[in-house]
Amino acid sequence: MTEKIVRAHTNIALIKYWGKRDESLILPASSSLSLTLDAFYTDTSVTFDDSLESDTFFLNGCLQNETATQKVSTFLNLFREPAGISSPALIKSTNFVPTAAGLASSASGMAALAGAANLACHLQLSQRELSLYARRGSGSATRSIYGGFVEWQMGTCAADSYAVPIDDADWDIGMVVVVVNSRKKEMSSREGMKNTVKTSPFYAGWLDSTANDLIEIKKAISLQDFQKMGELTESNGMKMHGTMLGANPPLSYWEPDSVVAMQLVRQLRKEGIPCYFTMDAGPNVKVLCRLTDSKKIKARFAKQFNPEQLIIAKPGEGLKILTE
């Protein structure tokens, strides 16, 4: 039997997801909007095998421990149950993105696992249904089902909190990703998010403003107004990090080179090159730009960063089956 591999790309939120209103169902406190990127992705296969004693999970060729495997098993059970399958599974996943470094590896990882589980269980789920399932593994994974610009609608309950495609991003849009640090971060996004929601006095204000940011960025995207889109992206990301600084204890994922990168973006704008930065829960800086400017921007960053730290990304596609 030919192994069926599913590829999912990471996405970078322009209007951020930060905080849940329901931890167990991973229901967000606000809607969000992202751009799927072609440069970072995960390839995953799921094969049911009765010769196995239990689920067996390989990540990047390495057998994973019980904790990591249990997380995958719990997610797979969402698919096994409706399919009437009780067999153990062999899960093989390869991350072409540093894990847990603020580069959205969980988004591509859980989206690819959802797609592979759907194939293995012969459920023939729609993209919307896959988005619902992927959300249960990782909130941001709900957006990696689709390519281009994607909105994760917060919804009213578990049944209507899913992602929808907004625009295929088939215009002059790109990103230069500055990998400040690819190591695993000390505090996970999940824990940082929970602490911020619980303790930051700034959080309620951020939620109020991000709802309007979403409305405005969708208008900008529809008009292909790059400047407005960039300004909203940069502002929304900084507000999210502001909520973390207000948490108890205060939380910052920034490193010195994160600030260097942000300052360079501001300098490039002064010189007439339109570009805007954003950061997720990690030190790495993503520079939203016109794709036609990306090589010029990368060259400027190469004066202060090693070339291997700089990656140009184009808009990425949605879930894709590599082999059948």
mmCIF file of C-alpha atoms in Angstrom:
data_model
loop_
_atom_site.group_PDB
_atom_site.id
_atom_site.type_symbol
_atom_site.label_atom_id
_atom_site.label_comp_id
_atom_site.label_asym_id
_atom_site.label_seq_id
_atom_site.Cartn_x
_atom_site.Cartn_y
_atom_site.Cartn_z
ATOM 1 C CA MET A 1 0.000 0.000 0.000
ATOM 2 C CA THR A 2 1.392 3.403 -0.990
ATOM 3 C CA GLU A 3 1.970 5.727 1.929
ATOM 4 C CA LYS A 4 -0.257 8.785 1.766
ATOM 5 C CA ILE A 5 1.547 11.945 2.821
ATOM 6 C CA VAL A 6 -0.231 15.218 3.462
ATOM 7 C CA ARG A 7 1.530 18.581 3.446
ATOM 8 C CA ALA A 8 0.335 21.638 5.342
ATOM 9 C CA HIS A 9 2.053 25.008 5.433
ATOM 10 C CA THR A 10 2.483 27.321 8.381
ATOM 11 C CA ASN A 11 0.569 30.563 8.611
ATOM 12 C CA ILE A 12 1.501 33.866 10.156
ATOM 13 C CA ALA A 13 -1.299 35.765 11.862
ATOM 14 C CA LEU A 14 -1.597 39.391 10.782
ATOM 15 C CA ILE A 15 -4.495 39.901 13.179
ATOM 16 C CA LYS A 16 -3.515 37.776 16.133
ATOM 17 C CA TYR A 17 -5.093 34.908 17.996
ATOM 18 C CA TRP A 18 -4.132 35.307 21.623
ATOM 19 C CA GLY A 19 -6.384 33.829 24.276
ATOM 20 C CA LYS A 20 -9.161 31.267 24.547
ATOM 21 C CA ARG A 21 -12.679 31.456 25.881
ATOM 22 C CA ASP A 22 -12.755 27.659 26.153
ATOM 23 C CA GLU A 23 -9.524 25.779 26.825
ATOM 24 C CA SER A 24 -10.767 22.242 26.176
ATOM 25 C CA LEU A 25 -12.432 22.996 22.826
ATOM 26 C CA ILE A 26 -9.813 25.613 21.845
ATOM 27 C CA LEU A 27 -12.373 28.319 21.154
ATOM 28 C CA PRO A 28 -10.669 31.688 20.659
ATOM 29 C CA ALA A 29 -11.528 34.876 22.484
ATOM 30 C CA SER A 30 -11.492 36.745 19.162
ATOM 31 C CA SER A 31 -11.393 36.095 15.433
ATOM 32 C CA SER A 32 -8.041 36.282 13.634
ATOM 33 C CA LEU A 33 -6.581 36.533 10.138
ATOM 34 C CA SER A 34 -3.408 35.041 8.694
ATOM 35 C CA LEU A 35 -1.281 34.589 5.599
ATOM 36 C CA THR A 36 -0.218 31.039 4.722
ATOM 37 C CA LEU A 37 3.484 30.820 3.777
ATOM 38 C CA ASP A 38 5.162 28.494 1.291
ATOM 39 C CA ALA A 39 8.586 28.381 2.977
ATOM 40 C CA PHE A 40 7.624 26.423 6.113
ATOM 41 C CA TYR A 41 5.595 23.222 6.131
ATOM 42 C CA THR A 42 4.993 19.789 7.655
ATOM 43 C CA ASP A 43 4.629 16.441 5.847
ATOM 44 C CA THR A 44 2.692 13.765 7.718
ATOM 45 C CA SER A 45 1.422 10.242 7.126
ATOM 46 C CA VAL A 46 -0.889 8.050 9.229
ATOM 47 C CA THR A 47 -1.064 4.275 8.745
ATOM 48 C CA PHE A 48 -3.199 1.958 10.877
ATOM 49 C CA ASP A 49 -1.347 -1.231 11.737
ATOM 50 C CA ASP A 50 -2.700 -4.008 13.990
ATOM 51 C CA SER A 51 0.801 -5.390 14.428
ATOM 52 C CA LEU A 52 1.634 -2.366 16.602
ATOM 53 C CA GLU A 53 0.984 -2.562 20.350
ATOM 54 C CA SER A 54 0.091 1.139 20.535
ATOM 55 C CA ASP A 55 0.300 4.361 18.562
ATOM 56 C CA THR A 56 3.867 5.043 17.449
ATOM 57 C CA PHE A 57 4.934 8.584 16.567
ATOM 58 C CA PHE A 58 8.082 9.594 14.697
ATOM 59 C CA LEU A 59 8.925 13.292 14.345
ATOM 60 C CA ASN A 60 11.797 14.163 12.018
ATOM 61 C CA GLY A 61 12.805 10.488 12.092
ATOM 62 C CA CYS A 62 13.010 10.297 15.901
ATOM 63 C CA LEU A 63 10.692 8.142 18.003
ATOM 64 C CA GLN A 64 8.768 10.452 20.332
ATOM 65 C CA ASN A 65 8.196 9.997 24.050
ATOM 66 C CA GLU A 66 4.949 9.039 25.737
ATOM 67 C CA THR A 67 3.822 12.633 26.334
ATOM 68 C CA ALA A 68 4.203 13.698 22.707
ATOM 69 C CA THR A 69 2.644 10.476 21.459
ATOM 70 C CA GLN A 70 -0.331 10.798 23.804
ATOM 71 C CA LYS A 71 -1.126 14.246 22.395
ATOM 72 C CA VAL A 72 -1.152 12.812 18.873
ATOM 73 C CA SER A 73 -3.192 9.784 19.975
ATOM 74 C CA THR A 74 -5.842 11.959 21.609
ATOM 75 C CA PHE A 75 -6.159 13.959 18.419
ATOM 76 C CA LEU A 76 -6.320 10.843 16.247
ATOM 77 C CA ASN A 77 -9.161 9.508 18.386
ATOM 78 C CA LEU A 78 -11.327 12.343 17.067
ATOM 79 C CA PHE A 79 -11.052 10.650 13.657
ATOM 80 C CA ARG A 80 -10.942 7.021 14.755
ATOM 81 C CA GLU A 81 -14.217 7.225 16.660
ATOM 82 C CA PRO A 82 -16.521 8.276 13.794
ATOM 83 C CA ALA A 83 -14.665 5.923 11.438
ATOM 84 C CA GLY A 84 -15.135 2.958 13.783
ATOM 85 C CA ILE A 85 -11.386 2.266 13.873
ATOM 86 C CA SER A 86 -9.613 0.935 16.959
ATOM 87 C CA SER A 87 -6.279 -0.066 15.409
ATOM 88 C CA PRO A 88 -3.010 1.550 16.560
ATOM 89 C CA ALA A 89 -1.424 3.988 14.157
ATOM 90 C CA LEU A 90 2.053 4.656 12.857
ATOM 91 C CA ILE A 91 2.446 8.417 12.522
ATOM 92 C CA LYS A 92 5.423 9.838 10.667
ATOM 93 C CA SER A 93 5.839 13.597 10.546
ATOM 94 C CA THR A 94 8.625 15.779 9.180
ATOM 95 C CA ASN A 95 8.755 19.437 10.156
ATOM 96 C CA PHE A 96 10.397 21.765 7.651
ATOM 97 C CA VAL A 97 10.200 24.468 10.287
ATOM 98 C CA PRO A 98 11.829 24.726 13.741
ATOM 99 C CA THR A 99 9.509 23.219 16.365
ATOM 100 C CA ALA A 100 8.105 25.519 19.095
ATOM 101 C CA ALA A 101 10.256 28.489 18.081
ATOM 102 C CA GLY A 102 7.481 30.936 17.248
ATOM 103 C CA LEU A 103 7.371 29.940 13.575
ATOM 104 C CA ALA A 104 3.950 28.260 13.698
ATOM 105 C CA SER A 105 5.128 24.647 13.621
ATOM 106 C CA SER A 106 2.024 23.569 15.557
ATOM 107 C CA ALA A 107 -0.205 25.093 12.871
ATOM 108 C CA SER A 108 1.315 23.128 10.020
ATOM 109 C CA GLY A 109 1.876 20.060 12.190
ATOM 110 C CA MET A 110 -1.696 19.624 13.393
ATOM 111 C CA ALA A 111 -3.225 20.635 10.046
ATOM 112 C CA ALA A 112 -1.102 18.010 8.271
ATOM 113 C CA LEU A 113 -2.039 15.422 10.906
ATOM 114 C CA ALA A 114 -5.730 16.239 10.418
ATOM 115 C CA GLY A 115 -5.394 15.785 6.670
ATOM 116 C CA ALA A 116 -3.474 12.515 7.024
ATOM 117 C CA ALA A 117 -5.945 11.144 9.586
ATOM 118 C CA ASN A 118 -8.837 12.033 7.289
ATOM 119 C CA LEU A 119 -7.220 10.023 4.490
ATOM 120 C CA ALA A 120 -6.353 7.048 6.679
ATOM 121 C CA CYS A 121 -9.876 6.893 8.121
ATOM 122 C CA HIS A 122 -11.566 7.406 4.725
ATOM 123 C CA LEU A 123 -13.828 10.067 6.243
ATOM 124 C CA GLN A 124 -13.815 12.361 3.187
ATOM 125 C CA LEU A 125 -14.202 15.450 5.332
ATOM 126 C CA SER A 126 -14.684 18.832 3.675
ATOM 127 C CA GLN A 127 -12.133 21.600 4.172
ATOM 128 C CA ARG A 128 -14.488 23.311 6.621
ATOM 129 C CA GLU A 129 -14.837 20.092 8.621
ATOM 130 C CA LEU A 130 -11.071 19.593 8.576
ATOM 131 C CA SER A 131 -10.675 23.136 9.877
ATOM 132 C CA LEU A 132 -12.959 22.285 12.798
ATOM 133 C CA TYR A 133 -10.963 19.135 13.550
ATOM 134 C CA ALA A 134 -7.570 20.845 13.199
ATOM 135 C CA ARG A 135 -8.639 23.477 15.729
ATOM 136 C CA ARG A 136 -8.849 20.763 18.394
ATOM 137 C CA GLY A 137 -5.143 20.083 17.964
ATOM 138 C CA SER A 138 -3.889 23.660 17.713
ATOM 139 C CA GLY A 139 -5.869 26.856 17.337
ATOM 140 C CA SER A 140 -3.739 28.269 14.540
ATOM 141 C CA ALA A 141 -3.912 24.941 12.670
ATOM 142 C CA THR A 142 -7.510 25.733 11.742
ATOM 143 C CA ARG A 143 -6.142 28.391 9.350
ATOM 144 C CA SER A 144 -3.469 26.159 7.731
ATOM 145 C CA ILE A 145 -6.143 24.115 5.953
ATOM 146 C CA TYR A 146 -6.295 26.932 3.391
ATOM 147 C CA GLY A 147 -3.819 28.959 1.369
ATOM 148 C CA GLY A 148 -3.528 32.730 1.017
ATOM 149 C CA PHE A 149 -5.293 35.057 3.460
ATOM 150 C CA VAL A 150 -7.472 33.125 5.895
ATOM 151 C CA GLU A 151 -9.860 34.229 8.640
ATOM 152 C CA TRP A 152 -10.511 32.072 11.692
ATOM 153 C CA GLN A 153 -14.010 33.017 12.753
ATOM 154 C CA MET A 154 -14.369 32.782 16.518
ATOM 155 C CA GLY A 155 -17.969 31.598 16.139
ATOM 156 C CA THR A 156 -20.490 31.061 18.909
ATOM 157 C CA CYS A 157 -19.675 27.447 19.777
ATOM 158 C CA ALA A 158 -17.524 24.462 18.771
ATOM 159 C CA ALA A 159 -19.606 23.867 15.645
ATOM 160 C CA ASP A 160 -19.003 27.229 13.981
ATOM 161 C CA SER A 161 -15.484 28.193 15.061
ATOM 162 C CA TYR A 162 -13.572 27.456 11.853
ATOM 163 C CA ALA A 163 -11.468 29.113 9.194
ATOM 164 C CA VAL A 164 -12.589 30.493 5.851
ATOM 165 C CA PRO A 165 -10.457 31.642 2.890
ATOM 166 C CA ILE A 166 -10.527 35.407 2.329
ATOM 167 C CA ASP A 167 -8.204 36.048 -0.618
ATOM 168 C CA ASP A 168 -5.757 33.851 -2.549
ATOM 169 C CA ALA A 169 -2.973 36.434 -2.077
ATOM 170 C CA ASP A 170 -2.112 36.149 -5.758
ATOM 171 C CA TRP A 171 -0.696 39.647 -5.845
ATOM 172 C CA ASP A 172 2.506 41.404 -4.877
ATOM 173 C CA ILE A 173 2.758 40.102 -1.301
ATOM 174 C CA GLY A 174 5.555 38.295 0.502
ATOM 175 C CA MET A 175 7.485 38.033 3.748
ATOM 176 C CA VAL A 176 11.084 38.058 4.818
ATOM 177 C CA VAL A 177 11.381 35.872 7.903
ATOM 178 C CA VAL A 178 14.216 36.785 10.280
ATOM 179 C CA VAL A 179 15.058 33.689 12.321
ATOM 180 C CA VAL A 180 16.518 35.319 15.423
ATOM 181 C CA ASN A 181 16.514 32.052 17.376
ATOM 182 C CA SER A 182 15.265 28.671 16.175
ATOM 183 C CA ARG A 183 15.542 26.928 19.557
ATOM 184 C CA LYS A 184 12.475 25.790 21.467
ATOM 185 C CA LYS A 185 11.114 28.659 23.550
ATOM 186 C CA GLU A 186 11.088 28.488 27.334
ATOM 187 C CA MET A 187 7.364 29.180 27.710
ATOM 188 C CA SER A 188 4.909 27.664 25.234
ATOM 189 C CA SER A 189 2.352 29.804 23.456
ATOM 190 C CA ARG A 190 -0.389 27.926 25.283
ATOM 191 C CA GLU A 191 0.987 28.740 28.732
ATOM 192 C CA GLY A 192 1.892 32.315 27.810
ATOM 193 C CA MET A 193 -1.588 32.855 26.419
ATOM 194 C CA LYS A 194 -3.279 31.450 29.516
ATOM 195 C CA ASN A 195 -1.220 33.620 31.869
ATOM 196 C CA THR A 196 -1.874 36.761 29.813
ATOM 197 C CA VAL A 197 -5.643 36.239 29.745
ATOM 198 C CA LYS A 198 -5.695 35.585 33.478
ATOM 199 C CA THR A 199 -3.494 38.415 34.728
ATOM 200 C CA SER A 200 -2.978 41.218 32.179
ATOM 201 C CA PRO A 201 -5.033 44.380 32.772
ATOM 202 C CA PHE A 202 -4.458 45.284 29.114
ATOM 203 C CA TYR A 203 -6.131 42.174 27.722
ATOM 204 C CA ALA A 204 -9.741 43.425 27.599
ATOM 205 C CA GLY A 205 -8.664 46.529 25.684
ATOM 206 C CA TRP A 206 -6.734 44.444 23.201
ATOM 207 C CA LEU A 207 -9.787 42.291 22.515
ATOM 208 C CA ASP A 208 -11.915 45.373 21.868
ATOM 209 C CA SER A 209 -9.418 46.870 19.435
ATOM 210 C CA THR A 210 -8.583 43.650 17.592
ATOM 211 C CA ALA A 211 -12.209 43.201 16.485
ATOM 212 C CA ASN A 212 -12.001 46.516 14.636
ATOM 213 C CA ASP A 213 -8.525 45.683 13.306
ATOM 214 C CA LEU A 214 -9.998 42.590 11.656
ATOM 215 C CA ILE A 215 -12.744 44.568 9.924
ATOM 216 C CA GLU A 216 -10.253 47.133 8.655
ATOM 217 C CA ILE A 217 -7.634 44.661 7.400
ATOM 218 C CA LYS A 218 -10.254 42.730 5.418
ATOM 219 C CA LYS A 219 -11.175 46.005 3.700
ATOM 220 C CA ALA A 220 -7.490 46.679 2.985
ATOM 221 C CA ILE A 221 -6.992 43.196 1.532
ATOM 222 C CA SER A 222 -10.045 43.526 -0.706
ATOM 223 C CA LEU A 223 -8.619 46.820 -2.043
ATOM 224 C CA GLN A 224 -5.037 45.451 -2.155
ATOM 225 C CA ASP A 225 -4.094 48.436 -0.002
ATOM 226 C CA PHE A 226 -0.678 47.228 1.123
ATOM 227 C CA GLN A 227 0.159 50.209 3.331
ATOM 228 C CA LYS A 228 -3.045 49.998 5.358
ATOM 229 C CA MET A 229 -2.705 46.233 5.671
ATOM 230 C CA GLY A 230 0.871 46.592 6.876
ATOM 231 C CA GLU A 231 0.066 49.303 9.412
ATOM 232 C CA LEU A 232 -2.713 47.193 10.909
ATOM 233 C CA THR A 233 -0.484 44.101 10.999
ATOM 234 C CA GLU A 234 2.310 45.887 12.829
ATOM 235 C CA SER A 235 -0.002 47.642 15.278
ATOM 236 C CA ASN A 236 -2.001 44.524 16.124
ATOM 237 C CA GLY A 237 1.105 42.451 16.765
ATOM 238 C CA MET A 238 2.629 45.069 19.044
ATOM 239 C CA LYS A 239 -0.608 45.330 21.010
ATOM 240 C CA MET A 240 -0.585 41.578 21.556
ATOM 241 C CA HIS A 241 2.945 41.708 22.923
ATOM 242 C CA GLY A 242 1.881 44.664 25.087
ATOM 243 C CA THR A 243 -0.691 42.456 26.803
ATOM 244 C CA MET A 244 2.099 40.010 27.671
ATOM 245 C CA LEU A 245 4.253 42.755 29.178
ATOM 246 C CA GLY A 246 1.297 43.636 31.399
ATOM 247 C CA ALA A 247 0.872 40.062 32.634
ATOM 248 C CA ASN A 248 1.965 38.861 36.074
ATOM 249 C CA PRO A 249 4.733 37.848 35.866
ATOM 250 C CA PRO A 250 5.535 39.939 32.784
ATOM 251 C CA LEU A 251 6.296 37.919 29.680
ATOM 252 C CA SER A 252 8.434 38.824 26.694
ATOM 253 C CA TYR A 253 9.523 36.551 23.870
ATOM 254 C CA TRP A 254 11.777 39.250 22.410
ATOM 255 C CA GLU A 255 15.545 38.971 22.215
ATOM 256 C CA PRO A 256 18.011 41.786 21.466
ATOM 257 C CA ASP A 257 18.138 40.869 17.784
ATOM 258 C CA SER A 258 14.324 41.015 17.628
ATOM 259 C CA VAL A 259 14.571 44.721 18.437
ATOM 260 C CA VAL A 260 17.411 45.164 15.916
ATOM 261 C CA ALA A 261 15.182 43.677 13.212
ATOM 262 C CA MET A 262 12.217 45.886 14.126
ATOM 263 C CA GLN A 263 14.394 48.993 14.054
ATOM 264 C CA LEU A 264 15.731 48.043 10.627
ATOM 265 C CA VAL A 265 12.180 47.725 9.289
ATOM 266 C CA ARG A 266 11.418 51.238 10.518
ATOM 267 C CA GLN A 267 14.605 52.508 8.864
ATOM 268 C CA LEU A 268 13.681 50.845 5.562
ATOM 269 C CA ARG A 269 10.312 52.612 5.643
ATOM 270 C CA LYS A 270 12.039 55.948 6.139
ATOM 271 C CA GLU A 271 14.070 55.157 3.020
ATOM 272 C CA GLY A 272 10.907 54.575 1.015
ATOM 273 C CA ILE A 273 10.724 50.776 1.091
ATOM 274 C CA PRO A 274 7.272 49.813 2.419
ATOM 275 C CA CYS A 275 7.516 46.954 4.911
ATOM 276 C CA TYR A 276 6.029 46.104 8.295
ATOM 277 C CA PHE A 277 6.976 43.692 11.067
ATOM 278 C CA THR A 278 5.003 41.246 13.138
ATOM 279 C CA MET A 279 5.928 38.632 15.722
ATOM 280 C CA ASP A 280 4.139 35.655 17.174
ATOM 281 C CA ALA A 281 4.958 34.103 20.561
ATOM 282 C CA GLY A 282 8.662 33.815 19.870
ATOM 283 C CA PRO A 283 11.689 35.997 19.082
ATOM 284 C CA ASN A 284 11.540 35.680 15.305
ATOM 285 C CA VAL A 285 10.490 38.671 13.216
ATOM 286 C CA LYS A 286 8.367 38.401 10.079
ATOM 287 C CA VAL A 287 8.610 41.315 7.671
ATOM 288 C CA LEU A 288 5.498 41.795 5.554
ATOM 289 C CA CYS A 289 6.482 43.320 2.235
ATOM 290 C CA ARG A 290 5.820 43.444 -1.457
ATOM 291 C CA LEU A 291 7.336 40.322 -2.966
ATOM 292 C CA THR A 292 9.090 42.502 -5.549
ATOM 293 C CA ASP A 293 10.921 44.233 -2.657
ATOM 294 C CA SER A 294 11.796 41.037 -0.766
ATOM 295 C CA LYS A 295 15.275 40.487 -2.235
ATOM 296 C CA LYS A 296 16.201 44.110 -1.611
ATOM 297 C CA ILE A 297 14.985 43.838 2.000
ATOM 298 C CA LYS A 298 16.824 40.565 2.527
ATOM 299 C CA ALA A 299 20.034 42.134 1.227
ATOM 300 C CA ARG A 300 19.730 44.962 3.767
ATOM 301 C CA PHE A 301 19.118 42.517 6.601
ATOM 302 C CA ALA A 302 22.115 40.459 5.466
ATOM 303 C CA LYS A 303 24.353 43.321 6.595
ATOM 304 C CA GLN A 304 23.326 42.636 10.212
ATOM 305 C CA PHE A 305 22.199 38.990 10.156
ATOM 306 C CA ASN A 306 23.672 35.796 8.735
ATOM 307 C CA PRO A 307 22.187 34.845 5.354
ATOM 308 C CA GLU A 308 20.918 31.515 6.752
ATOM 309 C CA GLN A 309 18.777 33.491 9.235
ATOM 310 C CA LEU A 310 16.870 35.171 6.394
ATOM 311 C CA ILE A 311 14.150 33.402 4.436
ATOM 312 C CA ILE A 312 11.939 34.843 1.724
ATOM 313 C CA ALA A 313 8.436 33.393 1.802
ATOM 314 C CA LYS A 314 5.678 33.642 -0.753
ATOM 315 C CA PRO A 315 1.978 33.015 -0.088
ATOM 316 C CA GLY A 316 1.478 29.286 0.457
ATOM 317 C CA GLU A 317 -1.235 26.858 -0.584
ATOM 318 C CA GLY A 318 -3.687 24.838 1.469
ATOM 319 C CA LEU A 319 -3.585 21.151 2.391
ATOM 320 C CA LYS A 320 -2.032 19.013 -0.313
ATOM 321 C CA ILE A 321 -1.769 15.229 -0.788
ATOM 322 C CA LEU A 322 1.751 14.385 -2.001
ATOM 323 C CA THR A 323 1.311 10.691 -2.754
ATOM 324 C CA GLU A 324 -1.648 8.440 -3.350
#
